């Protein structure tokens, strides 16, 4: 699935201005090896970027350090899941405090919410579930962490993985209850499934619809499915995550809010770490340190870097009725890093990149279009491979000749499965 559209992008008027705000990196990484023809470099030594799904144990969340250190030019790019999860939880709490008298639809003094969980073994899904429960006070500790397992149906408030909480609004005390939650996994095994979420809200509505005051989702794909199926017509605020274009637009129609995970920064970083390695440049070039074109991000504002984890994390922003108009175009490149690289210094290179699920709303309608914008700027010819969201082999079977490529960007179906790719690159 190779891109066909060329995006025209404006060059910055003054390089000096863009250089002025960019300091050195705190990462301390050394420079990569010099640029070489793909045929002369072993596949195991070619630059590799894991993105969107961090190599890790899906049961414990422990990072797969072997995959993250596959070679010296291996990195992960994602977003700060915990910071974003906290933001989503705070966004819901702020909305309740501002609108408690309106959203308690049946006036029973209980603010009931339902929660769509994307993937019980996915670190981002776990963080978002914990973030909402922690902010609302409905979380129950399991060891040192808030439980992230689905509660099932909990209309009576007796589930073990959540608890009722209290919130005071203008002198009136309300009970907050997680009425139901489940993993949105379809019969074929695909998680984060929007259709399953749409069916779930129908089931919940039929059983206890008058008690549902808020809908919360681990992402906008599931959130919008529930919003369109039921919440919109019943004026029930829905909160998602990803700042997908349709979700941002729906805020004007009652969608409660979403979280931008700075996909524009993530997409740039995904390709930028590969570009730097291919050029033999320091990994921080064009990231925390301005490149020759003036591209530069600000650490602590746009992203953070973990040297121990070899991971770049974009920072999140809450999108609500107050600021949603600033996020209506989710595929626009980030102005700070929108300048074309000189092809004489950064010559054309070929990259193999997969999207684990071609039907995923965020990845297909936001992330990939951003990648397609940035690959031109970075002089990279990218082959985009769309997976079925269910089996790793649907993707790995299309990595039959890695010798054709200079670098790889991998989005796994399951976070445990890094070895399915590294074994191919090690041959």
Coordinates of C-alpha atoms in Angstrom, one line a residue:
X1 CA 0.0 0.0 0.0
X2 CA 2.3 2.7 -1.2
X3 CA 1.5 6.3 -0.8
X4 CA 0.5 8.1 -3.9
X5 CA -0.2 11.6 -2.8
X6 CA 2.5 14.3 -2.7
X7 CA 1.9 17.1 -0.1
X8 CA 3.3 20.5 -0.7
X9 CA 4.7 22.2 2.4
X10 CA 5.9 25.7 2.9
X11 CA 9.5 26.4 3.9
X12 CA 10.3 28.6 6.9
X13 CA 11.3 32.2 6.1
X14 CA 14.1 32.4 8.6
X15 CA 16.4 29.7 9.7
X16 CA 17.8 31.8 12.5
X17 CA 14.5 32.1 14.3
X18 CA 14.0 28.3 14.4
X19 CA 17.5 27.7 15.6
X20 CA 17.2 30.2 18.4
X21 CA 14.8 28.2 20.5
X22 CA 16.6 24.9 20.2
X23 CA 19.2 23.7 22.7
X24 CA 21.2 20.6 23.0
X25 CA 19.7 17.2 23.9
X26 CA 19.9 15.7 27.4
X27 CA 19.9 12.1 26.0
X28 CA 23.6 11.8 25.6
X29 CA 23.3 9.4 22.7
X30 CA 26.4 8.9 20.5
X31 CA 26.3 9.3 16.7
X32 CA 25.1 6.5 14.5
X33 CA 27.3 4.9 11.8
X34 CA 27.6 6.5 8.4
X35 CA 25.0 6.2 5.7
X36 CA 25.4 3.1 3.5
X37 CA 23.7 1.4 0.6
X38 CA 21.1 -1.1 1.9
X39 CA 22.7 -4.0 0.1
X40 CA 26.0 -3.5 2.0
X41 CA 24.4 -3.5 5.5
X42 CA 23.2 -6.6 7.2
X43 CA 19.4 -6.4 8.0
X44 CA 20.1 -6.9 11.7
X45 CA 22.2 -3.7 11.7
X46 CA 19.7 -1.5 9.8
X47 CA 17.8 1.2 11.7
X48 CA 14.6 0.0 13.4
X49 CA 11.8 2.0 15.0
X50 CA 9.1 0.3 17.0
X51 CA 6.1 2.6 17.2
X52 CA 2.6 2.9 18.7
X53 CA 2.9 -0.5 20.5
X54 CA 6.0 -0.7 22.8
X55 CA 7.7 -4.2 23.0
X56 CA 6.6 -5.5 26.3
X57 CA 5.0 -8.4 28.2
X58 CA 1.2 -8.0 27.8
X59 CA 0.5 -9.5 31.2
X60 CA 3.0 -7.6 33.4
X61 CA 3.8 -4.6 31.2
X62 CA 7.5 -5.3 31.6
X63 CA 9.4 -3.8 28.7
X64 CA 11.1 -6.1 26.3
X65 CA 14.6 -4.7 26.6
X66 CA 16.0 -7.2 24.1
X67 CA 13.7 -5.8 21.4
X68 CA 14.4 -2.2 22.4
X69 CA 18.1 -2.9 22.1
X70 CA 18.0 -5.0 18.9
X71 CA 20.8 -2.9 17.6
X72 CA 22.4 0.5 18.3
X73 CA 19.9 2.2 16.0
X74 CA 16.7 0.8 17.5
X75 CA 14.2 3.1 19.2
X76 CA 10.6 3.2 20.3
X77 CA 8.3 6.1 19.5
X78 CA 4.9 6.5 21.3
X79 CA 3.4 8.9 23.8
X80 CA 3.5 9.4 27.5
X81 CA 0.7 6.9 28.4
X82 CA 0.5 7.8 32.1
X83 CA 0.5 11.5 31.6
X84 CA -2.2 11.2 29.0
X85 CA -4.3 8.8 31.2
X86 CA -4.1 11.3 34.0
X87 CA -5.3 14.1 31.7
X88 CA -8.3 12.0 30.5
X89 CA -9.3 11.3 34.1
X90 CA -8.9 14.9 35.1
X91 CA -11.0 16.0 32.0
X92 CA -13.9 13.7 33.1
X93 CA -13.7 15.0 36.7
X94 CA -13.7 18.6 35.6
X95 CA -16.7 18.0 33.4
X96 CA -18.6 16.4 36.3
X97 CA -17.9 19.2 38.7
X98 CA -19.1 21.8 36.1
X99 CA -22.2 19.9 35.1
X100 CA -23.2 17.5 37.9
X101 CA -26.7 18.8 38.2
X102 CA -27.3 18.3 34.4
X103 CA -25.7 14.9 33.9
X104 CA -27.4 13.1 36.8
X105 CA -30.1 12.2 34.3
X106 CA -32.5 10.3 36.6
X107 CA -31.7 12.4 39.7
X108 CA -30.8 9.5 41.9
X109 CA -27.6 11.1 43.2
X110 CA -25.5 8.5 41.4
X111 CA -23.3 9.6 38.5
X112 CA -23.0 6.3 36.6
X113 CA -20.5 5.8 33.8
X114 CA -19.6 2.9 31.5
X115 CA -16.1 2.2 30.3
X116 CA -14.9 0.8 26.9
X117 CA -11.6 -1.0 27.5
X118 CA -9.4 -1.4 24.3
X119 CA -7.1 -4.3 25.1
X120 CA -6.6 -5.7 28.6
X121 CA -3.0 -6.6 27.8
X122 CA -2.0 -3.3 26.1
X123 CA 0.0 -0.8 28.2
X124 CA -1.8 2.2 26.9
X125 CA -5.2 0.7 27.5
X126 CA -4.1 -0.3 31.1
X127 CA -2.9 3.2 31.8
X128 CA -6.1 4.8 30.5
X129 CA -8.3 2.6 32.5
X130 CA -6.3 3.2 35.6
X131 CA -6.2 6.9 34.9
X132 CA -9.9 7.3 34.8
X133 CA -10.5 5.2 37.8
X134 CA -7.9 6.9 39.8
X135 CA -9.2 10.4 39.0
X136 CA -12.8 9.4 39.8
X137 CA -11.9 7.5 42.9
X138 CA -13.5 4.3 41.7
X139 CA -10.2 2.5 41.4
X140 CA -9.2 -0.4 43.7
X141 CA -5.6 -1.1 44.4
X142 CA -4.0 -4.4 43.4
X143 CA -0.6 -4.3 44.9
X144 CA 0.8 -0.9 44.1
X145 CA -1.4 -0.2 41.1
X146 CA -5.0 0.6 40.4
X147 CA -6.8 -2.5 39.0
X148 CA -7.3 -2.3 35.3
X149 CA -9.4 -5.4 34.7
X150 CA -13.0 -5.1 33.3
X151 CA -15.7 -4.9 36.0
X152 CA -18.3 -6.6 33.9
X153 CA -21.8 -5.4 34.9
X154 CA -21.7 -3.5 38.2
X155 CA -25.1 -1.8 38.5
X156 CA -25.4 -2.8 42.2
X157 CA -21.9 -1.5 43.0
X158 CA -20.6 -4.9 44.2
X159 CA -17.8 -5.6 41.8
X160 CA -14.4 -6.3 43.3
X161 CA -12.1 -4.5 40.8
X162 CA -13.9 -1.1 41.3
X163 CA -15.5 0.7 44.1
X164 CA -18.1 3.5 44.6
X165 CA -16.6 7.0 45.1
X166 CA -18.0 10.3 46.4
X167 CA -17.7 13.7 44.8
X168 CA -18.8 17.0 46.3
X169 CA -20.2 19.6 43.9
X170 CA -21.4 22.9 45.3
X171 CA -22.1 21.4 48.6
X172 CA -24.0 18.4 47.2
X173 CA -22.5 14.9 47.5
X174 CA -22.8 12.5 44.6
X175 CA -21.9 8.8 44.3
X176 CA -19.7 7.9 41.3
X177 CA -20.1 4.4 40.0
X178 CA -18.6 2.4 37.2
X179 CA -21.8 0.7 36.0
X180 CA -20.1 -1.6 33.5
X181 CA -16.8 -2.1 31.6
X182 CA -15.6 -4.7 29.2
X183 CA -12.7 -5.3 26.7
X184 CA -13.9 -4.5 23.2
X185 CA -12.7 -7.6 21.5
X186 CA -14.5 -9.1 18.5
X187 CA -15.1 -12.8 17.6
X188 CA -12.0 -12.8 15.4
X189 CA -9.8 -11.7 18.2
X190 CA -9.3 -8.0 17.2
X191 CA -9.1 -5.7 20.1
X192 CA -10.0 -1.9 20.3
X193 CA -13.0 -2.9 18.2
X194 CA -15.4 0.0 17.5
X195 CA -18.3 -2.3 16.3
X196 CA -18.1 -4.3 19.5
X197 CA -18.2 -1.1 21.5
X198 CA -21.3 0.0 19.6
X199 CA -23.0 -3.3 20.4
X200 CA -22.0 -3.0 24.0
X201 CA -23.6 0.3 24.5
X202 CA -26.8 -1.1 23.0
X203 CA -26.7 -4.0 25.5
X204 CA -26.0 -1.7 28.4
X205 CA -28.7 0.9 27.4
X206 CA -31.3 -1.8 27.2
X207 CA -30.5 -3.0 30.7
X208 CA -29.8 0.2 32.6
X209 CA -29.8 3.1 30.1
X210 CA -31.4 5.6 32.5
X211 CA -28.5 5.2 34.9
X212 CA -25.8 5.9 32.3
X213 CA -24.7 9.5 32.8
X214 CA -21.2 9.4 31.2
X215 CA -19.5 7.2 28.6
X216 CA -15.7 6.8 28.8
X217 CA -13.6 5.1 26.2
X218 CA -9.9 4.1 25.9
X219 CA -9.9 5.6 22.4
X220 CA -12.1 7.7 20.1
X221 CA -12.8 4.8 17.7
X222 CA -14.8 3.0 20.3
X223 CA -16.0 6.3 21.8
X224 CA -17.5 7.5 18.6
X225 CA -19.1 4.2 17.9
X226 CA -20.9 4.5 21.3
X227 CA -21.6 8.1 20.8
X228 CA -23.2 7.6 17.4
X229 CA -25.1 4.5 18.4
X230 CA -26.7 6.0 21.5
X231 CA -25.0 8.7 23.5
X232 CA -25.5 11.5 21.0
X233 CA -29.2 11.2 20.8
X234 CA -29.5 10.8 24.5
X235 CA -27.2 13.8 25.2
X236 CA -24.8 11.7 27.3
X237 CA -21.3 13.2 27.2
X238 CA -18.7 10.8 25.8
X239 CA -14.9 11.0 26.5
X240 CA -12.4 9.4 24.3
X241 CA -8.7 9.5 23.4
X242 CA -6.7 10.2 20.2
X243 CA -8.3 13.4 19.0
X244 CA -9.4 11.8 15.8
X245 CA -10.9 14.3 13.4
X246 CA -14.5 12.9 13.7
X247 CA -14.3 13.0 17.5
X248 CA -13.0 16.6 17.6
X249 CA -15.7 17.7 15.3
X250 CA -18.3 15.8 17.4
X251 CA -17.4 18.0 20.4
X252 CA -19.7 20.6 18.9
X253 CA -22.5 18.0 19.0
X254 CA -22.0 16.9 22.6
X255 CA -19.0 14.7 22.6
X256 CA -17.4 15.5 25.9
X257 CA -13.7 15.6 25.0
X258 CA -10.7 13.7 23.9
X259 CA -6.9 13.6 24.4
X260 CA -4.5 14.6 21.6
X261 CA -1.5 12.3 21.9
X262 CA 0.4 14.7 19.6
X263 CA 0.3 12.3 16.7
X264 CA 2.0 15.0 14.6
X265 CA 5.0 14.7 16.9
X266 CA 4.9 10.9 17.1
X267 CA 4.8 10.5 13.3
X268 CA 7.7 12.9 12.9
X269 CA 9.8 11.1 15.5
X270 CA 9.0 7.7 14.0
X271 CA 10.6 8.6 10.7
X272 CA 13.2 11.1 12.1
X273 CA 15.1 8.6 14.2
X274 CA 15.4 6.4 11.1
X275 CA 16.5 9.4 9.0
X276 CA 19.2 10.3 11.6
X277 CA 20.6 6.8 11.7
X278 CA 20.7 6.6 7.9
X279 CA 22.5 9.9 7.7
X280 CA 25.0 8.9 10.4
X281 CA 23.8 11.9 12.4
X282 CA 23.3 12.2 16.2
X283 CA 19.9 10.8 17.1
X284 CA 18.9 14.2 18.6
X285 CA 19.3 16.0 15.3
X286 CA 16.0 17.7 14.3
X287 CA 14.5 16.6 17.6
X288 CA 16.0 18.4 20.6
X289 CA 18.8 20.0 18.5
X290 CA 17.9 22.0 15.3
X291 CA 18.9 20.4 12.0
X292 CA 20.3 22.5 9.1
X293 CA 16.7 23.2 7.9
X294 CA 15.7 24.5 11.4
X295 CA 13.5 21.6 12.5
X296 CA 13.4 21.3 16.2
X297 CA 11.1 20.2 19.0
X298 CA 11.1 21.2 22.7
X299 CA 11.8 18.5 25.2
X300 CA 9.4 18.7 28.2
X301 CA 6.8 20.5 26.1
X302 CA 6.5 18.4 22.9
X303 CA 8.1 15.1 24.1
X304 CA 10.3 13.4 26.6
X305 CA 13.1 11.0 26.1
X306 CA 14.0 8.0 28.2
X307 CA 17.6 6.9 27.5
X308 CA 17.2 3.8 29.6
X309 CA 14.2 2.7 27.5
X310 CA 15.6 4.1 24.2
X311 CA 12.1 5.6 23.9
X312 CA 10.7 8.9 22.7
X313 CA 7.3 9.8 24.2
X314 CA 5.1 12.6 22.8
X315 CA 3.3 14.6 25.5
X316 CA -0.6 14.8 25.5
X317 CA -3.1 17.7 25.4
X318 CA -6.7 17.7 26.5
X319 CA -9.2 18.7 23.8
X320 CA -12.5 20.0 25.1
X321 CA -15.2 22.5 24.1
X322 CA -12.8 25.3 25.1
X323 CA -10.1 24.5 22.5
X324 CA -11.3 21.9 20.0
X325 CA -11.3 24.3 17.0
X326 CA -7.5 24.2 17.3
X327 CA -7.4 20.5 16.6
X328 CA -9.8 20.1 13.6
X329 CA -7.1 19.0 11.2
X330 CA -5.4 16.0 12.7
X331 CA -3.2 15.4 9.7
X332 CA -1.5 18.7 9.6
X333 CA 2.3 18.5 10.2
X334 CA 3.6 20.2 13.3
X335 CA 4.9 23.6 12.3
X336 CA 8.1 23.3 14.4
X337 CA 9.3 20.4 12.2
X338 CA 7.7 21.2 8.8
X339 CA 10.9 22.0 6.8
X340 CA 12.3 20.1 3.9
X341 CA 15.6 18.4 4.3
X342 CA 18.4 18.9 1.7
X343 CA 18.5 15.8 -0.5
X344 CA 22.2 16.2 -1.0
X345 CA 22.8 15.7 2.7
X346 CA 19.9 13.4 3.3
X347 CA 19.5 11.3 0.1
X348 CA 16.5 9.2 -0.7
X349 CA 16.2 6.0 1.3
X350 CA 13.7 3.2 1.3
X351 CA 11.7 2.3 4.5
X352 CA 9.4 -0.7 5.2
X353 CA 6.6 0.4 7.6
X354 CA 3.5 -1.5 8.8
X355 CA 0.2 -0.4 10.3
X356 CA -0.9 -3.3 12.5
X357 CA -4.6 -2.7 11.6
X358 CA -5.5 -0.9 8.4
X359 CA -9.1 -0.5 9.7
X360 CA -8.0 1.3 12.9
X361 CA -9.5 4.8 12.7
X362 CA -6.6 6.6 14.5
X363 CA -3.8 4.8 12.6
X364 CA -5.4 4.9 9.2
X365 CA -7.0 8.4 9.2
X366 CA -4.5 10.3 11.4
X367 CA -1.2 8.6 11.9
X368 CA -0.5 7.3 8.4
X369 CA -1.5 10.5 6.6
X370 CA 0.9 12.3 8.9
X371 CA 3.7 9.8 8.1
X372 CA 2.9 10.4 4.4
X373 CA 3.4 14.1 4.9
X374 CA 6.7 13.7 6.8
X375 CA 8.3 11.1 4.5
X376 CA 8.5 13.6 1.7
X377 CA 10.1 16.2 4.0
X378 CA 12.6 13.7 5.2
X379 CA 13.4 12.2 1.7
X380 CA 12.2 8.8 2.6
X381 CA 10.4 6.4 0.2
X382 CA 8.1 4.4 2.5
X383 CA 6.2 1.2 1.6
X384 CA 3.1 1.2 3.9
X385 CA 1.8 -2.3 4.8
X386 CA -1.7 -2.6 6.3
X387 CA -2.4 -5.5 8.6
X388 CA -5.6 -7.1 9.6
X389 CA -5.3 -6.3 13.3
X390 CA -5.5 -9.9 14.3
X391 CA -2.5 -11.9 13.3
X392 CA 1.2 -11.1 13.2
X393 CA 1.8 -13.3 10.2
X394 CA -0.5 -11.2 8.1
X395 CA 2.2 -8.6 8.3
X396 CA 5.4 -10.6 8.6
X397 CA 4.5 -12.6 5.5
X398 CA 5.0 -9.3 3.6
X399 CA 8.5 -8.8 4.9
X400 CA 9.8 -11.4 2.6
X401 CA 12.8 -9.5 1.3
X402 CA 14.2 -7.1 3.9
X403 CA 17.3 -6.7 1.8
X404 CA 15.3 -4.2 -0.4
X405 CA 15.0 -1.7 2.5
X406 CA 17.3 0.6 4.3
X407 CA 15.3 0.8 7.5
X408 CA 12.2 -0.5 9.2
X409 CA 9.3 0.9 11.3
X410 CA 7.2 -1.7 13.0
X411 CA 3.7 -1.5 14.6
X412 CA 3.0 -4.9 16.2
X413 CA -0.4 -6.6 16.6
X414 CA 0.6 -7.7 20.1
X415 CA 3.3 -6.1 22.2
X416 CA 4.7 -9.6 23.1
X417 CA 5.6 -10.4 19.5
X418 CA 8.7 -8.4 18.7
X419 CA 10.7 -11.5 18.1
X420 CA 8.4 -12.3 15.1
X421 CA 10.0 -9.4 13.4
X422 CA 13.6 -9.4 14.8
X423 CA 13.9 -13.1 13.8
X424 CA 13.3 -12.2 10.2
X425 CA 15.8 -9.3 10.3
X426 CA 18.4 -11.5 12.0
X427 CA 18.5 -14.1 9.1

